[in-house]
């Protein structure tokens, strides 16, 4: 279905990401995060420096050396930060969709307040839990089964790239109306927005002329209510900003999180067997995995006025890094927080963020992971890690995931 070597090259955490987000970091950061949280809820410094990693990690606006940096590690501090987006803004600069450089961050991701609400309201209904079936039937199900068809006969597979990586990129590009054979071109161009826009432009034009049942049609038909109450259909610049954001937010994250879920379950064969027999347990297994090891354990906020916050004085203009990985294992909220325990009482975690920017695609991501794991369990009897291959390892700092998931079945 997709060129296997190309997808392996494009979705290798260790090579393609390491300069920006620490994909080559193999140390487990959680012991350091526990220690930091015990010392203070908020520390001066960036998450990777405080964790003992001093590489050049430029992801998420880092290092942004002109500003003071702080990092928050407790659940209570993150909760307060998410509840006050006026104090902790998503961006230091105003978003300019018409004249600013197109990018995934020059989008509603970096907006605040009323403006953010108006943009988000346009697409939110397409991502609501009630729309999960729309995503599953139109794009997820066929992708999952076509990918399994590709390796079902061989008795073995490498699930991280050949399965987990392929599902989200094919889902989001499918929802744009882009054919599978162009999906990897789009992923490869992700850091070159002009190329992505050129690929999406003919679809936008076609949907404006004749809408159909896909996400680009939702965008071309949407009417934004401006601050003066007037309405307008989205401009090309507004649609492009959504397209770049959705592509960036929706492909890499779900790939890595699905890999984390699968590796975690395959490393616990007895638990996997119980879930195979009682599929109701799959939901808590996924929720617990996103708490226990969120793929993106840090997002940043910009401090808009001087404030004393959970024991630290934060000056206006500082960057506050929210370490949601650490907050998700705060013993003040979860007993035995380091245990992966699918039977624990589910309490909401920050795996998908919090507050007004909480992940818009979380129900789609959950649907993809669930459909993927269910189909593997349905179709591949005796699915197990390949004992002769290198076992999966969790790697990464700001984008965590697994190296490889070599499996045997049959
Ligand atoms: C397991 C997979 C995913 C994880 C862990 C994840 C995580 C997150 C997090 C933590 C945020 C908040 C960012 C912030 O506070 O600054 C976010 C925002 C967002 N995510 Fe996801 N995401 C996932 C999958 C998806 C998917 C599949 C889509 C779309 C198809 C998506 C679309 C978005 C969008 C549009 C936003 C911005 C929301 C806003 O600014 O209001 N995400 N995501």
Short mmCIF file of C-alpha atoms and ligand atoms in Angstrom, two decimals:
data_model
loop_
_atom_site.label_atom_id
_atom_site.label_comp_id
_atom_site.label_asym_id
_atom_site.label_seq_id
_atom_site.Cartn_x
_atom_site.Cartn_y
_atom_site.Cartn_z
CA UNK A 1 0.00 0.00 0.00
CA UNK A 2 2.87 2.40 0.80
CA UNK A 3 6.55 2.23 -0.13
CA UNK A 4 7.96 0.41 2.91
CA UNK A 5 11.52 1.77 2.72
CA UNK A 6 10.28 5.31 2.28
CA UNK A 7 7.89 5.08 5.20
CA UNK A 8 10.67 3.58 7.36
CA UNK A 9 12.98 6.48 6.50
CA UNK A 10 10.30 9.11 7.07
CA UNK A 11 9.13 7.67 10.39
CA UNK A 12 12.33 6.87 12.24
CA UNK A 13 12.32 8.71 15.55
CA UNK A 14 16.06 8.28 15.90
CA UNK A 15 17.04 9.81 12.58
CA UNK A 16 14.44 12.25 11.36
CA UNK A 17 13.72 13.96 14.65
CA UNK A 18 16.81 13.80 16.76
CA UNK A 19 18.14 17.31 16.23
CA UNK A 20 14.84 18.99 17.02
CA UNK A 21 13.25 16.93 19.71
CA UNK A 22 15.80 14.55 21.17
CA UNK A 23 14.79 11.36 19.34
CA UNK A 24 18.25 9.92 20.03
CA UNK A 25 17.83 10.24 23.80
CA UNK A 26 17.45 6.75 25.24
CA UNK A 27 17.48 7.48 28.98
CA UNK A 28 14.19 7.10 30.87
CA UNK A 29 13.32 10.67 31.94
CA UNK A 30 10.71 9.71 34.53
CA UNK A 31 13.03 9.11 37.53
CA UNK A 32 14.52 12.60 37.00
CA UNK A 33 11.06 14.13 36.66
CA UNK A 34 9.98 12.52 39.97
CA UNK A 35 13.04 13.93 41.68
CA UNK A 36 12.45 17.40 40.23
CA UNK A 37 8.78 17.38 41.29
CA UNK A 38 9.78 16.36 44.82
CA UNK A 39 12.25 19.29 45.01
CA UNK A 40 9.86 21.94 43.65
CA UNK A 41 6.75 22.13 41.50
CA UNK A 42 8.32 24.75 39.20
CA UNK A 43 12.04 25.03 38.37
CA UNK A 44 14.08 27.54 36.44
CA UNK A 45 15.37 25.98 33.19
CA UNK A 46 14.04 23.91 30.29
CA UNK A 47 12.75 20.37 30.73
CA UNK A 48 15.64 18.75 28.87
CA UNK A 49 18.33 20.71 30.75
CA UNK A 50 16.71 19.93 34.08
CA UNK A 51 16.51 16.26 33.02
CA UNK A 52 20.28 16.29 32.42
CA UNK A 53 20.19 16.54 28.61
CA UNK A 54 22.14 19.44 27.18
CA UNK A 55 21.82 18.87 23.42
CA UNK A 56 20.64 21.51 20.97
CA UNK A 57 16.92 20.87 21.15
CA UNK A 58 15.23 23.53 19.08
CA UNK A 59 11.73 22.06 19.09
CA UNK A 60 8.74 23.96 20.57
CA UNK A 61 10.47 27.34 20.41
CA UNK A 62 13.50 26.06 22.31
CA UNK A 63 15.97 27.33 23.22
CA UNK A 64 14.65 30.88 22.55
CA UNK A 65 17.71 32.13 24.52
CA UNK A 66 16.53 35.71 24.92
CA UNK A 67 13.84 34.67 27.38
CA UNK A 68 13.98 33.19 30.87
CA UNK A 69 12.78 29.58 30.95
CA UNK A 70 10.88 27.73 33.67
CA UNK A 71 9.35 24.25 33.77
CA UNK A 72 6.41 22.94 35.77
CA UNK A 73 6.25 19.32 36.93
CA UNK A 74 3.24 18.90 39.25
CA UNK A 75 -0.33 18.07 38.29
CA UNK A 76 -1.62 21.03 40.34
CA UNK A 77 0.67 23.53 38.58
CA UNK A 78 -0.32 22.29 35.12
CA UNK A 79 -3.98 22.34 36.06
CA UNK A 80 -3.70 25.99 37.16
CA UNK A 81 -1.73 26.95 34.04
CA UNK A 82 -4.26 25.36 31.69
CA UNK A 83 -7.10 27.14 33.50
CA UNK A 84 -5.60 30.57 32.95
CA UNK A 85 -4.80 30.99 29.24
CA UNK A 86 -4.83 34.78 29.66
CA UNK A 87 -1.81 34.54 31.94
CA UNK A 88 -0.19 31.61 30.14
CA UNK A 89 -0.54 32.32 26.42
CA UNK A 90 0.02 29.77 23.66
CA UNK A 91 2.32 32.06 21.71
CA UNK A 92 4.50 35.12 22.27
CA UNK A 93 3.37 36.72 18.99
CA UNK A 94 -0.04 37.52 17.52
CA UNK A 95 -1.14 35.12 14.78
CA UNK A 96 -1.24 36.69 11.31
CA UNK A 97 -2.86 34.26 8.88
CA UNK A 98 -3.03 36.56 5.87
CA UNK A 99 0.49 38.07 5.85
CA UNK A 100 2.47 35.82 8.20
CA UNK A 101 4.52 32.84 6.98
CA UNK A 102 2.24 29.80 6.62
CA UNK A 103 3.04 27.13 9.20
CA UNK A 104 1.35 24.70 11.56
CA UNK A 105 1.91 27.10 14.46
CA UNK A 106 0.71 30.22 12.63
CA UNK A 107 -2.77 28.85 13.25
CA UNK A 108 -5.41 28.55 15.95
CA UNK A 109 -2.85 26.57 17.98
CA UNK A 110 -1.18 29.90 18.82
CA UNK A 111 -4.33 32.01 19.18
CA UNK A 112 -6.04 32.91 22.43
CA UNK A 113 -9.42 33.90 23.82
CA UNK A 114 -12.37 34.74 21.64
CA UNK A 115 -10.48 34.51 18.36
CA UNK A 116 -9.30 31.00 19.17
CA UNK A 117 -12.84 29.96 20.12
CA UNK A 118 -14.29 31.24 16.85
CA UNK A 119 -11.75 29.37 14.71
CA UNK A 120 -11.91 26.19 16.73
CA UNK A 121 -15.71 26.13 16.64
CA UNK A 122 -15.57 25.75 12.85
CA UNK A 123 -13.92 22.36 12.87
CA UNK A 124 -14.61 21.04 16.36
CA UNK A 125 -17.92 19.32 15.35
CA UNK A 126 -16.03 17.13 12.84
CA UNK A 127 -13.83 15.88 15.70
CA UNK A 128 -16.54 15.29 18.32
CA UNK A 129 -16.98 11.78 19.77
CA UNK A 130 -20.21 11.45 17.77
CA UNK A 131 -18.14 11.81 14.57
CA UNK A 132 -15.73 9.00 15.43
CA UNK A 133 -17.79 6.60 13.28
CA UNK A 134 -17.46 9.02 10.32
CA UNK A 135 -13.67 8.78 10.58
CA UNK A 136 -13.68 5.02 11.17
CA UNK A 137 -15.94 4.12 8.24
CA UNK A 138 -14.54 6.58 5.73
CA UNK A 139 -10.82 6.32 6.35
CA UNK A 140 -9.57 4.34 9.35
CA UNK A 141 -11.09 0.89 8.83
CA UNK A 142 -10.06 0.39 5.23
CA UNK A 143 -6.53 1.65 5.95
CA UNK A 144 -6.06 -0.70 8.88
CA UNK A 145 -7.21 -3.75 6.93
CA UNK A 146 -5.28 -2.91 3.78
CA UNK A 147 -2.09 -2.59 5.86
CA UNK A 148 -2.69 -5.95 7.57
CA UNK A 149 -3.39 -7.54 4.15
CA UNK A 150 0.14 -6.42 3.23
CA UNK A 151 1.85 -8.61 5.84
CA UNK A 152 -0.77 -11.12 7.06
CA UNK A 153 0.59 -13.97 4.90
CA UNK A 154 4.20 -13.59 5.96
CA UNK A 155 3.79 -14.49 9.65
CA UNK A 156 5.89 -11.52 10.75
CA UNK A 157 5.88 -7.73 10.65
CA UNK A 158 7.48 -4.60 12.06
CA UNK A 159 4.43 -2.82 13.41
CA UNK A 160 5.88 0.56 14.40
CA UNK A 161 6.48 1.86 10.91
CA UNK A 162 4.59 -0.58 8.69
CA UNK A 163 1.39 -0.22 10.69
CA UNK A 164 1.35 2.50 13.38
CA UNK A 165 3.05 5.17 11.26
CA UNK A 166 0.94 4.52 8.20
CA UNK A 167 -2.53 4.68 9.79
CA UNK A 168 -2.60 8.34 10.94
CA UNK A 169 -0.98 9.81 7.84
CA UNK A 170 -3.37 7.86 5.59
CA UNK A 171 -6.32 8.88 7.78
CA UNK A 172 -5.61 12.59 7.78
CA UNK A 173 -4.62 12.77 4.10
CA UNK A 174 -7.65 10.61 3.24
CA UNK A 175 -9.89 13.09 5.07
CA UNK A 176 -8.33 15.85 2.94
CA UNK A 177 -9.20 13.90 -0.24
CA UNK A 178 -5.54 13.13 -1.03
CA UNK A 179 -4.99 9.68 -2.59
CA UNK A 180 -2.80 7.17 -0.67
CA UNK A 181 -0.03 7.30 -3.28
CA UNK A 182 0.50 11.00 -2.47
CA UNK A 183 0.28 10.63 1.32
CA UNK A 184 4.00 10.16 1.84
CA UNK A 185 4.83 13.09 -0.48
CA UNK A 186 2.74 15.24 1.80
CA UNK A 187 4.40 13.91 4.93
CA UNK A 188 7.85 14.41 3.39
CA UNK A 189 6.93 18.01 2.58
CA UNK A 190 5.59 18.76 6.05
CA UNK A 191 8.41 21.15 6.91
CA UNK A 192 8.03 22.92 3.54
CA UNK A 193 4.59 24.53 3.85
CA UNK A 194 4.59 25.97 0.32
CA UNK A 195 4.75 22.43 -1.12
CA UNK A 196 1.96 21.18 1.14
CA UNK A 197 -0.19 24.15 0.15
CA UNK A 198 0.46 23.47 -3.55
CA UNK A 199 -0.75 19.88 -3.07
CA UNK A 200 -3.86 20.89 -1.16
CA UNK A 201 -4.80 23.86 -3.41
CA UNK A 202 -6.44 21.87 -6.25
CA UNK A 203 -8.58 20.01 -3.71
CA UNK A 204 -9.66 23.27 -2.07
CA UNK A 205 -10.65 24.64 -5.49
CA UNK A 206 -12.57 21.47 -6.37
CA UNK A 207 -14.45 21.41 -3.02
CA UNK A 208 -15.35 25.08 -3.32
CA UNK A 209 -16.97 24.25 -6.67
CA UNK A 210 -18.52 21.01 -5.46
CA UNK A 211 -18.36 20.06 -1.78
CA UNK A 212 -18.31 16.41 -0.76
CA UNK A 213 -18.19 14.46 2.49
CA UNK A 214 -14.65 15.24 3.60
CA UNK A 215 -12.69 17.59 5.84
CA UNK A 216 -11.61 20.07 3.16
CA UNK A 217 -15.29 20.46 2.25
CA UNK A 218 -15.99 21.25 5.92
CA UNK A 219 -13.37 24.00 5.70
CA UNK A 220 -14.55 25.43 2.38
CA UNK A 221 -18.16 25.53 3.59
CA UNK A 222 -17.40 26.90 7.06
CA UNK A 223 -18.44 30.45 7.87
CA UNK A 224 -16.38 32.36 10.38
CA UNK A 225 -18.26 34.84 12.53
CA UNK A 226 -15.98 37.89 12.83
CA UNK A 227 -15.69 40.01 15.99
CA UNK A 228 -18.17 42.55 14.51
CA UNK A 229 -20.74 39.80 13.94
CA UNK A 230 -20.28 39.65 10.15
CA UNK A 231 -19.66 36.28 8.50
CA UNK A 232 -17.19 35.18 5.86
CA UNK A 233 -16.22 31.95 4.14
CA UNK A 234 -12.62 31.00 4.94
CA UNK A 235 -9.89 32.48 2.73
CA UNK A 236 -7.16 30.33 1.18
CA UNK A 237 -4.77 31.49 3.92
CA UNK A 238 -7.21 30.43 6.64
CA UNK A 239 -7.81 27.02 5.06
CA UNK A 240 -4.07 26.48 4.55
CA UNK A 241 -3.39 27.25 8.19
CA UNK A 242 -5.93 24.61 9.27
CA UNK A 243 -4.53 22.09 6.78
CA UNK A 244 -0.93 22.58 7.98
CA UNK A 245 -1.98 22.33 11.63
CA UNK A 246 -4.07 19.20 11.15
CA UNK A 247 -1.39 17.48 9.13
CA UNK A 248 1.29 18.25 11.73
CA UNK A 249 -0.88 17.54 14.77
CA UNK A 250 -2.60 14.47 13.40
CA UNK A 251 0.09 12.29 11.86
CA UNK A 252 3.22 11.95 14.00
CA UNK A 253 1.49 12.02 17.37
CA UNK A 254 -0.91 9.14 16.82
CA UNK A 255 1.81 7.05 15.16
CA UNK A 256 4.05 7.27 18.21
CA UNK A 257 1.21 6.87 20.72
CA UNK A 258 -0.12 3.77 18.95
CA UNK A 259 3.42 2.34 18.98
CA UNK A 260 3.63 2.99 22.73
CA UNK A 261 0.28 1.23 23.30
CA UNK A 262 1.22 -1.80 21.20
CA UNK A 263 4.73 -2.19 22.58
CA UNK A 264 3.43 -1.87 26.15
CA UNK A 265 0.82 -4.60 25.60
CA UNK A 266 3.14 -6.92 23.67
CA UNK A 267 5.67 -6.65 26.51
CA UNK A 268 2.89 -7.98 28.79
CA UNK A 269 1.65 -11.10 26.92
CA UNK A 270 -0.64 -12.22 29.73
CA UNK A 271 -2.39 -8.88 29.79
CA UNK A 272 -2.67 -8.89 26.00
CA UNK A 273 -4.33 -12.31 26.17
CA UNK A 274 -6.87 -11.01 28.70
CA UNK A 275 -7.65 -8.03 26.44
CA UNK A 276 -7.94 -10.29 23.40
CA UNK A 277 -10.69 -12.18 25.22
CA UNK A 278 -12.41 -9.14 26.73
CA UNK A 279 -12.27 -6.22 24.33
CA UNK A 280 -13.93 -3.88 26.81
CA UNK A 281 -10.51 -3.69 28.46
CA UNK A 282 -8.94 -2.12 25.39
CA UNK A 283 -10.34 1.31 26.19
CA UNK A 284 -8.81 1.52 29.69
CA UNK A 285 -5.59 -0.01 28.29
CA UNK A 286 -5.30 2.87 25.81
CA UNK A 287 -6.24 5.55 28.37
CA UNK A 288 -3.70 4.20 30.83
CA UNK A 289 -0.99 4.16 28.15
CA UNK A 290 -1.56 7.80 27.24
CA UNK A 291 -1.34 8.75 30.93
CA UNK A 292 1.67 6.57 31.63
CA UNK A 293 3.64 7.51 28.55
CA UNK A 294 2.28 10.42 26.51
CA UNK A 295 4.15 10.78 23.25
CA UNK A 296 4.50 14.57 23.62
CA UNK A 297 5.39 15.11 27.28
CA UNK A 298 5.90 18.89 27.10
CA UNK A 299 4.13 21.93 25.68
CA UNK A 300 5.10 25.56 26.27
CA UNK A 301 3.27 28.69 27.36
CA UNK A 302 4.34 32.36 27.44
CA UNK A 303 3.87 34.34 30.66
CA UNK A 304 1.94 37.57 30.02
CA UNK A 305 2.56 39.33 33.39
CA UNK A 306 4.78 38.93 36.46
CA UNK A 307 3.33 36.25 38.71
CA UNK A 308 4.19 34.09 41.73
CA UNK A 309 3.28 30.60 40.61
CA UNK A 310 3.57 27.40 42.67
CA UNK A 311 6.66 28.60 44.51
CA UNK A 312 8.46 30.36 41.66
CA UNK A 313 8.45 33.98 40.55
CA UNK A 314 7.80 34.07 36.79
CA UNK A 315 8.61 37.35 35.05
CA UNK A 316 6.47 38.65 32.19
CA UNK A 317 7.86 37.33 28.89
CA UNK A 318 9.21 34.09 30.39
CA UNK A 319 8.49 30.71 28.82
CA UNK A 320 6.80 28.15 31.08
CA UNK A 321 7.23 24.58 29.86
CA UNK A 322 4.42 22.34 31.03
CA UNK A 323 5.85 18.87 31.61
CA UNK A 324 2.67 16.87 31.22
CA UNK A 325 4.65 13.63 31.30
CA UNK A 326 5.66 14.43 34.89
CA UNK A 327 2.17 15.68 35.83
CA UNK A 328 0.67 12.42 34.52
CA UNK A 329 2.73 10.51 37.09
CA UNK A 330 2.19 12.84 40.03
CA UNK A 331 1.68 10.64 43.13
CA UNK A 332 -0.60 13.35 44.53
CA UNK A 333 -3.13 12.25 41.88
CA UNK A 334 -2.31 8.62 41.10
CA UNK A 335 -1.23 5.80 43.42
CA UNK A 336 1.77 3.85 42.14
CA UNK A 337 2.02 6.31 39.24
CA UNK A 338 4.87 4.43 37.51
CA UNK A 339 2.84 1.24 37.20
CA UNK A 340 1.03 0.62 33.94
CA UNK A 341 -2.24 -0.59 35.46
CA UNK A 342 -5.27 -0.82 33.19
CA UNK A 343 -7.53 -1.62 36.15
CA UNK A 344 -6.91 1.64 38.01
CA UNK A 345 -9.80 4.08 38.32
CA UNK A 346 -9.63 6.27 35.22
CA UNK A 347 -9.03 9.93 36.04
CA UNK A 348 -8.44 12.41 33.24
CA UNK A 349 -4.75 13.00 32.52
CA UNK A 350 -2.95 15.71 30.53
CA UNK A 351 -1.85 13.38 27.71
CA UNK A 352 -3.92 15.46 25.29
CA UNK A 353 -3.19 18.75 27.06
CA UNK A 354 -5.85 20.72 28.89
CA UNK A 355 -7.86 23.91 28.88
CA UNK A 356 -8.99 25.67 25.72
CA UNK A 357 -6.30 24.13 23.51
CA UNK A 358 -6.98 20.56 24.58
CA UNK A 359 -6.29 18.27 21.64
CA UNK A 360 -9.03 18.65 19.10
CA UNK A 361 -8.19 15.30 17.48
CA UNK A 362 -8.15 13.17 20.64
CA UNK A 363 -11.26 11.18 19.76
CA UNK A 364 -9.94 10.52 16.26
CA UNK A 365 -6.58 9.46 17.74
CA UNK A 366 -8.32 7.11 20.17
CA UNK A 367 -10.46 5.69 17.35
CA UNK A 368 -7.36 5.05 15.21
CA UNK A 369 -5.46 3.33 18.03
CA UNK A 370 -8.46 1.25 19.02
CA UNK A 371 -9.32 0.21 15.46
CA UNK A 372 -5.68 -0.66 14.81
CA UNK A 373 -5.17 -2.81 17.89
CA UNK A 374 -8.59 -4.51 17.52
CA UNK A 375 -7.89 -5.46 13.92
CA UNK A 376 -4.48 -6.90 14.82
CA UNK A 377 -6.07 -8.98 17.59
CA UNK A 378 -8.90 -10.12 15.29
CA UNK A 379 -6.73 -11.07 12.36
CA UNK A 380 -3.36 -12.19 13.71
CA UNK A 381 -3.63 -15.24 16.00
CA UNK A 382 -0.88 -15.66 18.57
CA UNK A 383 0.47 -12.14 17.98
CA UNK A 384 3.72 -11.80 19.97
CA UNK A 385 7.04 -9.99 20.02
CA UNK A 386 9.70 -11.68 17.88
CA UNK A 387 12.10 -13.18 20.47
CA UNK A 388 14.90 -13.25 17.88
CA UNK A 389 14.77 -9.51 17.12
CA UNK A 390 15.86 -6.47 19.08
CA UNK A 391 13.01 -5.69 21.52
CA UNK A 392 11.17 -2.36 21.32
CA UNK A 393 12.79 0.46 23.28
CA UNK A 394 11.15 3.74 24.33
CA UNK A 395 13.23 6.69 23.13
CA UNK A 396 12.94 10.46 22.79
CA UNK A 397 12.57 13.55 24.94
CA UNK A 398 9.93 15.87 23.49
CA UNK A 399 8.53 13.28 21.08
CA UNK A 400 8.60 9.88 22.68
CA UNK A 401 7.93 6.63 20.89
CA UNK A 402 9.34 3.18 20.23
CA UNK A 403 12.23 2.11 18.07
CA UNK A 404 10.74 -0.95 16.40
CA UNK A 405 7.99 -3.46 17.16
CA UNK A 406 9.04 -6.73 15.50
CA UNK A 407 6.28 -9.33 15.84
CA UNK A 408 5.47 -12.90 14.86
CA UNK A 409 2.02 -14.43 14.50
CA UNK A 410 0.33 -17.51 13.19
C1 LIG B 1 -2.32 10.30 20.37
C2 LIG B 1 -2.27 11.29 19.52
C3 LIG B 1 -2.29 12.74 19.90
C4 LIG B 1 -1.75 13.38 20.98
C5 LIG B 1 -0.97 12.75 22.14
C6 LIG B 1 -2.06 14.79 20.85
C7 LIG B 1 -1.69 15.75 21.77
C8 LIG B 1 -2.07 17.09 21.70
C9 LIG B 1 -1.80 18.08 22.71
C10 LIG B 1 -1.04 17.81 24.02
C11 LIG B 1 -2.32 19.26 22.30
C12 LIG B 1 -2.31 20.60 23.06
C13 LIG B 1 -1.22 21.50 22.59
C14 LIG B 1 -1.08 22.73 23.46
O1 LIG B 1 -1.64 22.77 24.56
O2 LIG B 1 -0.38 23.69 23.06
C15 LIG B 1 -2.93 19.02 21.01
C16 LIG B 1 -3.56 19.97 20.25
C17 LIG B 1 -4.13 19.72 19.03
N1 LIG B 1 -4.26 18.48 18.41
FE1 LIG B 1 -3.62 16.71 19.11
N2 LIG B 1 -2.76 14.98 19.70
C18 LIG B 1 -2.94 13.76 19.09
C19 LIG B 1 -3.62 13.49 17.93
C20 LIG B 1 -4.25 14.43 17.15
C21 LIG B 1 -4.97 14.16 15.94
C22 LIG B 1 -5.19 12.78 15.33
C23 LIG B 1 -5.39 15.36 15.45
C24 LIG B 1 -6.18 15.68 14.21
C25 LIG B 1 -6.57 14.85 13.30
C26 LIG B 1 -4.97 16.38 16.39
C27 LIG B 1 -5.24 17.73 16.27
C28 LIG B 1 -4.91 18.69 17.21
C29 LIG B 1 -5.22 20.08 17.04
C30 LIG B 1 -5.94 20.73 15.86
C31 LIG B 1 -4.74 20.74 18.18
C32 LIG B 1 -4.80 22.24 18.49
C33 LIG B 1 -6.05 22.56 19.29
C34 LIG B 1 -6.16 24.02 19.61
O3 LIG B 1 -5.18 24.78 19.48
O4 LIG B 1 -7.25 24.40 20.04
N3 LIG B 1 -4.28 15.78 17.41
N4 LIG B 1 -2.77 17.67 20.68
#
